[in-house]
Amino acid sequence: MSTTYDLIVIGSGPGGYVAAIRAAQLGMKTACVESSATLGGTCLNVGCIPSKALLVSSEKFTDAQHGMATHGVKLDKISLDLAAMMGHKTKVVKDNTSGIEYLFRKNKIDWIKGKGRIVAAGQVDVGGTVYATKNILIATGSESSPLPGIEVDEKRIVSSTGALELTEVPKTMVVIGGGVIGLELGSVWQRLGAKVIVVEFLDRILPGMDGEISKTMQKILGKQGIEFRLSTKVTSAKSDGKNVAVTLEPAAGGNAEKLQADIVLLSIGRRPYTEGLGLDAAGVKLDERKRVVVDHRFETNVKGIFAIGDVIAGPMLAHKAEDEGTVCAEMMAGQSGHINYDAIPNVVYTWPEVASVGKSEEELEKAGVAYKVGKFPFSANGRARAMAETEGFVKILADAATDRVLGAHIVGADAGTLIAELALAIEFSASSEDIARTCHAHPTLNEAVKEAALAVDGRPIHI
C-alpha cells in the first residue's frame, strides 16, 4: 500500500471512466480498476456502441434494398458482406476503447488491471495487492438477466453479447423479451434477412414506455416483418448444436406451442453486477433487488464507499451513469451536485427511433395529475417529407394548470436527437409555450417539436 489514492473507481464503463476523468480534473489522484482487456465496460465493448454500429449498417443495407429508389437512386445486385459489416463494428469498438485509454493517460489516471475486491473502507484488493484510497466508487454496471431453465451458450442460445458476434444470418431468430435490447438486435438481424419472432410475457412491447408509443412501434415493426407473440412465456429452449427447440405457453397458462429456431436471443433485462466485490464483508447494504443502497451523495452506508450507474436504483442507461459519475466526483471534491431524474431521456435505436423523457400518460393518470396533450405527425413536416421519413409523431404532455412540460415522447426519424430539446425543457421547468415561442430552423425535423408544443394549446399551424 505504498500509493494512496484519493479515489479508486471499480469498473471502467461510462459511469466509471467519466467519474475517474472528472475526479482527475478536480485534482484527485485517481485510479480505475478494470479486469477486461479493454476499457469502456459493457457499453463500449459489447453493448451500446457495437449494437449501434450494426444498427446503422443494417439500416444502410435495408435502405439500399428498399429506400433509395424513392430518391431516384437505383441499385442492382445488392449483396451482404457480413464479415465487412462486423469488421466495421469491431473497428468502431476499438477506436472508442482506445480513446478511453488516451483520456486516462491525458488525465494521469492509473489503470489497475484485474478484478477489484473491497477489503474494507479505504482498501481495494486487486490480484493480491491491496491499494489504499480515501474513497471507493463502485461502478461495475450490470449483466444480462438469466431465465431459469434456459442455458446461454453464446452460440445458439445467446445474450446480447453473442448476438453481436454471429458469423451468419440466421433463418429464424426467437427473441425472448420485447424491451429495448431485444427490439434493437432483433431489428438488426431482421433487416439482414432473418425471420424474427419476439416473445414478450406482458401484453405490450417496450413495457416501460408510454402506451401509445408501444402500440405505434409494434405496428411499425410488424410492417417491417417482425412477428410478435405477446402475453406469452418461453418455458424451455433446448439446443442440439444446430437448432433450438423453443416451447411457448400463454402467460396466463394454457396449451404449449413448439417453435424451431436457428438462434434464440435471451434479452429479458439486466441485473446489477456485484459478484466478488466483497460487499458483504465490507458491510455495504443492498436492497431487495441486490442493488447497492446509496444516499443523495451516492454514498453507501459505509463511509467512503460510493456507487453509481446500473448497480444502484434507477434506469439502467449509460448517460444516467455518466451524469451520476460526474456529480459524485464533484461532491467528493466539496462541490454541490444535482441530477433531475425526470430529465433523463430514453432512446430505442430501431428505425424509426423511439425517444422519451419525463412522465408517460399512464404515470400522470396514476398520479392524478391533470395534463394536456399536444401531438404533431411527421407526415405534416416538410423535412420529413423530403427525407421520405414520415412515420411517427411528437407528443408533449404539459401540466393543465401551469403548462410546465411533464413528459415528451417521439416516434420518428432521429427521435434520439430531437428529444434533447425536450429534456432541456424539463430540466429548466419550461412550459410548452416556451418551446412554441422559440424559433426553430426551417425546414427541420425539430419543427415537429415546436408544432407539438403549439398543439398543447390547440393551435398548431401546419395541420
Coordinates of N, CA and C in Angstrom, one line a residue, residues 336-418:
S336 N -21.3 21.2 -5.0 CA -22.7 20.7 -5.0 C -23.0 20.0 -6.3
G337 N -24.0 19.2 -6.3 CA -24.4 18.5 -7.5 C -25.9 18.2 -7.6
H338 N -26.3 18.0 -8.8 CA -27.8 17.8 -8.9 C -28.1 16.9 -10.2
I339 N -29.0 16.0 -10.1 CA -29.5 15.2 -11.2 C -31.0 15.2 -11.1
N340 N -31.6 15.7 -12.2 CA -33.1 15.6 -12.3 C -33.4 14.3 -13.0
Y341 N -33.9 13.3 -12.3 CA -34.1 12.0 -12.9 C -35.3 12.1 -13.9
D342 N -36.2 13.1 -13.8 CA -37.3 13.3 -14.8 C -36.8 13.8 -16.1
A343 N -35.5 14.2 -16.1 CA -35.0 14.8 -17.4 C -33.9 13.9 -18.0
I344 N -34.0 12.6 -17.7 CA -33.1 11.7 -18.3 C -33.8 11.0 -19.5
P345 N -33.3 11.2 -20.7 CA -34.0 10.7 -21.9 C -33.7 9.2 -22.0
N346 N -34.7 8.5 -22.7 CA -34.5 7.1 -23.0 C -34.8 6.9 -24.5
V347 N -33.9 6.2 -25.2 CA -34.0 6.1 -26.6 C -33.9 4.6 -27.1
V348 N -34.7 4.3 -28.0 CA -34.6 2.9 -28.7 C -34.2 3.2 -30.1
Y349 N -33.0 2.6 -30.5 CA -32.4 2.9 -31.8 C -32.8 2.0 -32.9
T350 N -34.1 1.6 -32.9 CA -34.7 1.0 -34.1 C -34.8 2.1 -35.2
W351 N -35.4 1.7 -36.3 CA -35.8 2.8 -37.3 C -37.2 2.6 -37.7
P352 N -38.1 3.6 -37.4 CA -37.7 4.8 -36.8 C -37.3 4.7 -35.3
E353 N -36.7 5.7 -34.8 CA -36.2 5.6 -33.4 C -37.4 6.0 -32.5
V354 N -37.2 5.6 -31.3 CA -38.2 6.0 -30.2 C -37.4 6.7 -29.1
A355 N -38.0 7.8 -28.6 CA -37.3 8.6 -27.6 C -38.4 9.1 -26.6
S356 N -38.0 9.1 -25.3 CA -39.0 9.7 -24.3 C -38.2 10.4 -23.2
V357 N -38.8 11.3 -22.6 CA -38.2 11.9 -21.4 C -39.4 12.4 -20.5
G358 N -39.2 12.2 -19.2 CA -40.2 12.6 -18.2 C -41.3 11.6 -18.1
K359 N -42.5 12.0 -17.8 CA -43.6 11.1 -17.5 C -44.4 10.7 -18.7
S360 N -44.9 9.5 -18.6 CA -45.9 9.0 -19.6 C -47.3 9.3 -19.2
E361 N -48.2 9.1 -20.2 CA -49.6 9.4 -19.8 C -50.1 8.5 -18.7
E362 N -49.7 7.2 -18.7 CA -50.1 6.3 -17.7 C -49.6 6.7 -16.3
E363 N -48.4 7.2 -16.3 CA -47.8 7.7 -15.0 C -48.6 8.9 -14.4
L364 N -48.9 9.8 -15.3 CA -49.6 11.0 -14.9 C -51.0 10.7 -14.5
E365 N -51.7 9.8 -15.2 CA -53.0 9.4 -14.8 C -53.0 8.7 -13.4
K366 N -52.0 7.8 -13.2 CA -51.9 7.1 -11.9 C -51.7 8.0 -10.8
A367 N -50.9 9.1 -11.1 CA -50.6 10.1 -10.0 C -51.7 11.1 -9.8
G368 N -52.7 11.1 -10.7 CA -53.8 12.0 -10.6 C -53.5 13.4 -11.0
V369 N -52.5 13.5 -11.9 CA -52.1 14.9 -12.4 C -52.9 15.2 -13.7
A370 N -53.5 16.4 -13.6 CA -54.3 16.9 -14.8 C -53.3 17.4 -15.8
Y371 N -53.4 16.9 -17.1 CA -52.4 17.3 -18.1 C -53.1 17.5 -19.4
K372 N -52.4 18.3 -20.3 CA -52.9 18.5 -21.7 C -51.9 17.8 -22.6
V373 N -52.4 17.4 -23.8 CA -51.6 16.7 -24.8 C -51.5 17.5 -26.1
G374 N -50.3 17.6 -26.6 CA -50.1 18.2 -27.9 C -49.3 17.2 -28.8
K375 N -49.9 16.9 -30.0 CA -49.3 15.9 -30.9 C -49.1 16.5 -32.3
F376 N -48.1 16.1 -32.9 CA -47.9 16.5 -34.3 C -47.2 15.4 -35.1
P377 N -47.8 15.0 -36.3 CA -47.2 13.9 -37.0 C -46.1 14.4 -37.9
F378 N -45.1 13.5 -38.2 CA -44.1 13.8 -39.1 C -44.6 13.8 -40.5
S379 N -45.7 13.2 -40.8 CA -46.3 13.3 -42.1 C -46.7 14.7 -42.6
A380 N -46.7 15.6 -41.6 CA -47.0 17.0 -41.9 C -45.8 17.9 -41.8
N381 N -44.6 17.3 -41.7 CA -43.4 18.1 -41.5 C -42.6 18.1 -42.9
G382 N -42.3 19.2 -43.4 CA -41.7 19.4 -44.7 C -40.4 18.6 -44.8
R383 N -39.5 18.7 -43.8 CA -38.2 18.0 -43.9 C -38.4 16.5 -43.9
A384 N -39.4 16.0 -43.1 CA -39.6 14.5 -43.1 C -40.1 14.1 -44.4
R385 N -41.0 14.9 -45.1 CA -41.4 14.5 -46.4 C -40.3 14.4 -47.4
A386 N -39.4 15.4 -47.3 CA -38.2 15.4 -48.2 C -37.3 14.2 -48.0
M387 N -37.3 13.7 -46.8 CA -36.5 12.6 -46.4 C -37.2 11.3 -46.7
A388 N -38.5 11.3 -47.0 CA -39.3 10.2 -47.1 C -39.3 9.4 -45.8
E389 N -39.4 10.1 -44.7 CA -39.4 9.5 -43.4 C -40.6 10.1 -42.6
T390 N -41.8 9.7 -43.0 CA -42.9 10.4 -42.4 C -43.7 9.6 -41.3
E391 N -43.1 8.5 -40.9 CA -43.8 7.7 -39.9 C -43.6 8.3 -38.5
G392 N -44.6 8.2 -37.7 CA -44.4 8.7 -36.3 C -44.9 10.1 -36.0
F393 N -44.6 10.5 -34.8 CA -45.2 11.8 -34.3 C -44.4 12.2 -33.0
V394 N -44.6 13.5 -32.7 CA -44.1 14.1 -31.4 C -45.3 14.3 -30.5
K395 N -45.1 13.9 -29.2 CA -46.2 14.1 -28.3 C -45.6 14.8 -27.0
I396 N -46.2 15.9 -26.7 CA -45.8 16.6 -25.5 C -46.9 16.6 -24.4
L397 N -46.6 16.3 -23.2 CA -47.5 16.3 -22.1 C -47.2 17.5 -21.2
A398 N -48.2 18.4 -21.0 CA -48.0 19.6 -20.1 C -49.0 19.7 -19.0
D399 N -48.6 20.2 -17.9 CA -49.5 20.4 -16.8 C -50.7 21.3 -17.2
A400 N -51.9 20.8 -16.8 CA -53.1 21.5 -17.3 C -53.2 22.9 -16.7
A401 N -52.6 23.1 -15.5 CA -52.8 24.4 -14.8 C -51.6 25.3 -15.1
T402 N -50.4 24.8 -15.1 CA -49.2 25.7 -15.2 C -48.6 25.6 -16.6
D403 N -48.9 24.7 -17.4 CA -48.3 24.5 -18.8 C -46.9 24.0 -18.7
R404 N -46.4 23.6 -17.6 CA -45.0 23.1 -17.5 C -44.9 21.7 -18.2
V405 N -43.9 21.5 -18.9 CA -43.7 20.3 -19.7 C -43.4 19.2 -18.7
L406 N -44.2 18.1 -18.7 CA -44.1 17.0 -17.7 C -43.5 15.7 -18.4
G407 N -43.7 15.6 -19.7 CA -43.2 14.5 -20.4 C -43.2 14.7 -21.9
A408 N -42.4 14.0 -22.7 CA -42.4 14.1 -24.1 C -42.0 12.7 -24.7
H409 N -42.7 12.4 -25.8 CA -42.5 11.1 -26.4 C -42.5 11.2 -27.9
I410 N -41.5 10.6 -28.6 CA -41.3 10.7 -30.0 C -41.1 9.4 -30.7
V411 N -41.8 9.1 -31.7 CA -41.6 8.0 -32.7 C -41.2 8.7 -34.0
G412 N -40.0 8.4 -34.5 CA -39.7 9.0 -35.8 C -38.3 9.1 -36.1
A413 N -37.9 9.6 -37.3 CA -36.5 9.7 -37.7 C -35.8 10.6 -36.7
D414 N -34.6 10.1 -36.3 CA -33.7 10.9 -35.4 C -34.4 11.4 -34.1
A415 N -35.3 10.5 -33.6 CA -36.0 10.9 -32.3 C -35.0 11.0 -31.2
G416 N -33.9 10.2 -31.2 CA -33.0 10.3 -30.1 C -32.2 11.6 -30.1
T417 N -32.1 12.3 -31.2 CA -31.5 13.6 -31.2 C -32.6 14.7 -30.9
L418 N -33.8 14.5 -31.4 CA -34.8 15.5 -31.2 C -35.2 15.6 -29.7

